[in-house]
Amino acid sequence: MNKLIFIIALPLLILPGLAQTRTCLRVMSIDEMARSSTLIARVKVYKIEKARYRGMYTQLAILRPVEVIEGDFTLSEINVLARSNVPCAEDNYTPGQEMLVFLEPQESLFHTVNFQYGQFPVVGEIVKGWRDKANKPVDKPYAEVRQEIQAHVDAMHTPKTDKPVTKPPETPPPVR
């Protein structure tokens, strides 16, 4: 009798857990990531260390900048927290890998904006998995990607005006 109850109860306990869907990450647009980032750079992963950062991250990646598009260009090494325990996050780094990354501060360190969607492998001069205007992944030359990012950054730093810029009316010189 106990076995029968166990056989009936076991599926009833397991099925609700299997039926729950995981809420995965929203893929941010390039414009959103550029606005959220304090450092946008092409980097090479120098070293990986295990980390326990407040139970949120388990990897510390030490990156060396190849080219800084936006942010502090004086940094010679960038310490980035990775391998987040956020559901669906896969923000991992591998030594020797070259990447284009969007980073934001996490106290005295950095973390990747939008987790794995804020890092793009660079193979040769091709950025893998870059997103087009429809937010679909495409492979694109690094030079074009850099120009696109620079356009977003420039737009971010240029103040918007609601009114068209017009010259003030010229007053004629006084008549004597």
Short mmCIF file of C-alpha atoms in Angstrom, two decimals:
data_model
loop_
_atom_site.label_atom_id
_atom_site.label_comp_id
_atom_site.label_asym_id
_atom_site.label_seq_id
_atom_site.Cartn_x
_atom_site.Cartn_y
_atom_site.Cartn_z
CA MET A 1 0.00 0.00 0.00
CA ASN A 2 2.83 2.41 0.87
CA LYS A 3 4.48 1.68 -2.48
CA LEU A 4 1.25 2.48 -4.32
CA ILE A 5 0.91 5.82 -2.53
CA PHE A 6 4.57 6.58 -3.27
CA ILE A 7 4.15 5.71 -6.97
CA ILE A 8 1.09 7.96 -7.26
CA ALA A 9 2.54 10.83 -5.19
CA LEU A 10 5.95 10.96 -6.88
CA PRO A 11 4.69 12.09 -10.32
CA LEU A 12 2.34 14.58 -8.67
CA LEU A 13 5.30 16.15 -6.87
CA ILE A 14 7.67 16.15 -9.85
CA LEU A 15 5.34 17.29 -12.66
CA PRO A 16 4.67 20.82 -11.35
CA GLY A 17 8.42 21.44 -11.17
CA LEU A 18 8.89 20.28 -14.75
CA ALA A 19 5.94 22.30 -16.01
CA GLN A 20 7.37 25.62 -14.79
CA THR A 21 9.09 27.56 -17.52
CA ARG A 22 12.33 29.37 -16.85
CA THR A 23 12.12 33.08 -17.35
CA CYS A 24 15.03 33.84 -19.61
CA LEU A 25 16.81 37.08 -20.25
CA ARG A 26 15.55 39.78 -22.56
CA VAL A 27 18.02 40.61 -25.30
CA MET A 28 18.78 44.32 -25.10
CA SER A 29 19.26 46.33 -28.28
CA ILE A 30 22.71 47.69 -29.09
CA ASP A 31 21.47 51.20 -28.29
CA GLU A 32 20.27 50.10 -24.82
CA MET A 33 23.56 48.36 -24.11
CA ALA A 34 25.58 51.37 -25.26
CA ARG A 35 23.54 53.63 -22.97
CA SER A 36 23.97 51.26 -20.00
CA SER A 37 27.71 50.72 -20.47
CA THR A 38 30.51 52.76 -18.99
CA LEU A 39 33.14 50.80 -20.91
CA ILE A 40 32.83 49.41 -24.44
CA ALA A 41 36.00 47.72 -25.66
CA ARG A 42 37.59 45.07 -27.81
CA VAL A 43 39.50 42.94 -25.31
CA LYS A 44 41.59 39.81 -25.01
CA VAL A 45 40.91 37.49 -22.07
CA TYR A 46 44.21 37.26 -20.21
CA LYS A 47 43.39 35.14 -17.19
CA ILE A 48 40.46 33.49 -15.40
CA GLU A 49 40.16 33.01 -11.66
CA LYS A 50 37.50 31.40 -9.51
CA ALA A 51 35.57 33.90 -7.45
CA ARG A 52 32.81 33.97 -4.89
CA TYR A 53 31.40 37.45 -5.14
CA ARG A 54 28.48 37.72 -2.73
CA GLY A 55 27.07 34.47 -4.09
CA MET A 56 26.25 36.15 -7.40
CA TYR A 57 29.31 35.41 -9.57
CA THR A 58 31.74 32.48 -9.66
CA GLN A 59 34.34 33.73 -12.16
CA LEU A 60 36.71 36.70 -12.29
CA ALA A 61 38.00 37.39 -15.79
CA ILE A 62 41.04 39.59 -16.24
CA LEU A 63 40.80 41.31 -19.62
CA ARG A 64 43.38 43.36 -21.47
CA PRO A 65 41.98 46.04 -23.78
CA VAL A 66 42.94 45.89 -27.45
CA GLU A 67 40.86 48.96 -28.32
CA VAL A 68 38.55 51.06 -26.14
CA ILE A 69 35.57 52.48 -28.04
CA GLU A 70 33.96 54.26 -25.07
CA GLY A 71 35.16 54.67 -21.51
CA ASP A 72 38.46 54.83 -19.62
CA PHE A 73 41.17 54.19 -22.22
CA THR A 74 43.94 54.32 -19.56
CA LEU A 75 43.03 50.91 -18.09
CA SER A 76 45.66 48.25 -18.77
CA GLU A 77 43.63 45.45 -17.15
CA ILE A 78 39.91 45.13 -16.56
CA ASN A 79 38.56 42.84 -13.83
CA VAL A 80 35.15 41.48 -14.82
CA LEU A 81 32.81 39.37 -12.71
CA ALA A 82 31.23 36.54 -14.71
CA ARG A 83 29.35 33.24 -14.48
CA SER A 84 26.38 34.80 -12.80
CA ASN A 85 23.85 32.67 -10.98
CA VAL A 86 21.00 34.55 -12.68
CA PRO A 87 18.72 32.02 -14.46
CA CYS A 88 19.64 31.61 -18.15
CA ALA A 89 22.80 33.76 -17.81
CA GLU A 90 25.85 32.29 -19.55
CA ASP A 91 28.35 35.11 -19.24
CA ASN A 92 31.55 33.05 -19.36
CA TYR A 93 35.04 34.03 -20.44
CA THR A 94 37.79 31.74 -21.80
CA PRO A 95 41.53 32.56 -21.66
CA GLY A 96 42.96 33.70 -25.00
CA GLN A 97 39.56 34.62 -26.40
CA GLU A 98 39.18 38.00 -28.11
CA MET A 99 35.85 39.72 -27.55
CA LEU A 100 33.88 42.92 -27.92
CA VAL A 101 32.31 43.66 -24.53
CA PHE A 102 29.84 46.10 -23.01
CA LEU A 103 30.68 46.57 -19.31
CA GLU A 104 29.24 48.44 -16.36
CA PRO A 105 30.65 48.91 -12.85
CA GLN A 106 29.98 46.47 -10.03
CA GLU A 107 31.51 48.26 -7.04
CA SER A 108 35.28 48.33 -7.82
CA LEU A 109 34.97 45.74 -10.61
CA PHE A 110 32.91 45.40 -13.79
CA HIS A 111 30.26 43.00 -15.04
CA THR A 112 28.94 42.38 -18.53
CA VAL A 113 25.82 44.34 -19.49
CA ASN A 114 22.98 41.93 -20.42
CA PHE A 115 25.15 38.94 -19.47
CA GLN A 116 26.06 36.76 -22.49
CA TYR A 117 24.23 39.15 -24.83
CA GLY A 118 26.71 41.91 -23.97
CA GLN A 119 29.78 40.00 -25.14
CA PHE A 120 30.63 39.16 -28.74
CA PRO A 121 33.50 36.90 -29.86
CA VAL A 122 35.85 38.48 -32.39
CA VAL A 123 37.43 36.00 -34.82
CA GLY A 124 39.98 37.66 -37.06
CA GLU A 125 38.19 40.89 -37.92
CA ILE A 126 34.65 39.42 -37.77
CA VAL A 127 32.34 40.02 -34.79
CA LYS A 128 30.31 36.84 -34.26
CA GLY A 129 26.67 37.08 -33.17
CA TRP A 130 26.39 40.85 -33.58
CA ARG A 131 22.77 42.03 -33.72
CA ASP A 132 21.24 43.89 -36.63
CA LYS A 133 18.47 46.50 -36.43
CA ALA A 134 15.88 43.72 -35.98
CA ASN A 135 17.96 42.40 -33.03
CA LYS A 136 18.79 39.17 -34.90
CA PRO A 137 22.32 37.68 -34.63
CA VAL A 138 24.60 38.25 -37.64
CA ASP A 139 28.35 38.09 -38.26
CA LYS A 140 29.72 41.50 -39.21
CA PRO A 141 33.16 43.03 -39.84
CA TYR A 142 34.64 44.72 -36.78
CA ALA A 143 35.15 48.05 -38.57
CA GLU A 144 31.41 48.30 -39.35
CA VAL A 145 30.46 47.28 -35.81
CA ARG A 146 32.83 49.90 -34.38
CA GLN A 147 31.24 52.61 -36.56
CA GLU A 148 27.77 51.53 -35.46
CA ILE A 149 28.72 51.64 -31.77
CA GLN A 150 30.42 55.01 -32.25
CA ALA A 151 27.22 56.37 -33.84
CA HIS A 152 25.21 55.23 -30.78
CA VAL A 153 27.78 56.76 -28.42
CA ASP A 154 27.86 60.05 -30.34
CA ALA A 155 24.05 60.21 -30.33
CA MET A 156 24.11 59.58 -26.60
CA HIS A 157 26.50 62.49 -25.98
CA THR A 158 24.75 64.91 -28.34
CA PRO A 159 21.92 66.77 -26.61
CA LYS A 160 18.54 66.56 -28.30
CA THR A 161 16.64 69.75 -29.01
CA ASP A 162 12.90 69.87 -29.49
CA LYS A 163 12.98 72.99 -31.61
CA PRO A 164 14.88 73.35 -34.85
CA VAL A 165 17.95 75.50 -34.54
CA THR A 166 17.34 78.92 -36.04
CA LYS A 167 19.43 82.04 -36.09
CA PRO A 168 18.16 84.95 -34.03
CA PRO A 169 16.73 87.76 -36.14
CA GLU A 170 19.32 90.28 -37.13
CA THR A 171 18.60 93.81 -36.04
CA PRO A 172 19.53 96.50 -38.50
CA PRO A 173 22.13 99.02 -37.35
CA PRO A 174 20.63 102.19 -35.84
CA VAL A 175 20.01 105.05 -38.28
CA ARG A 176 21.71 108.38 -37.44
#
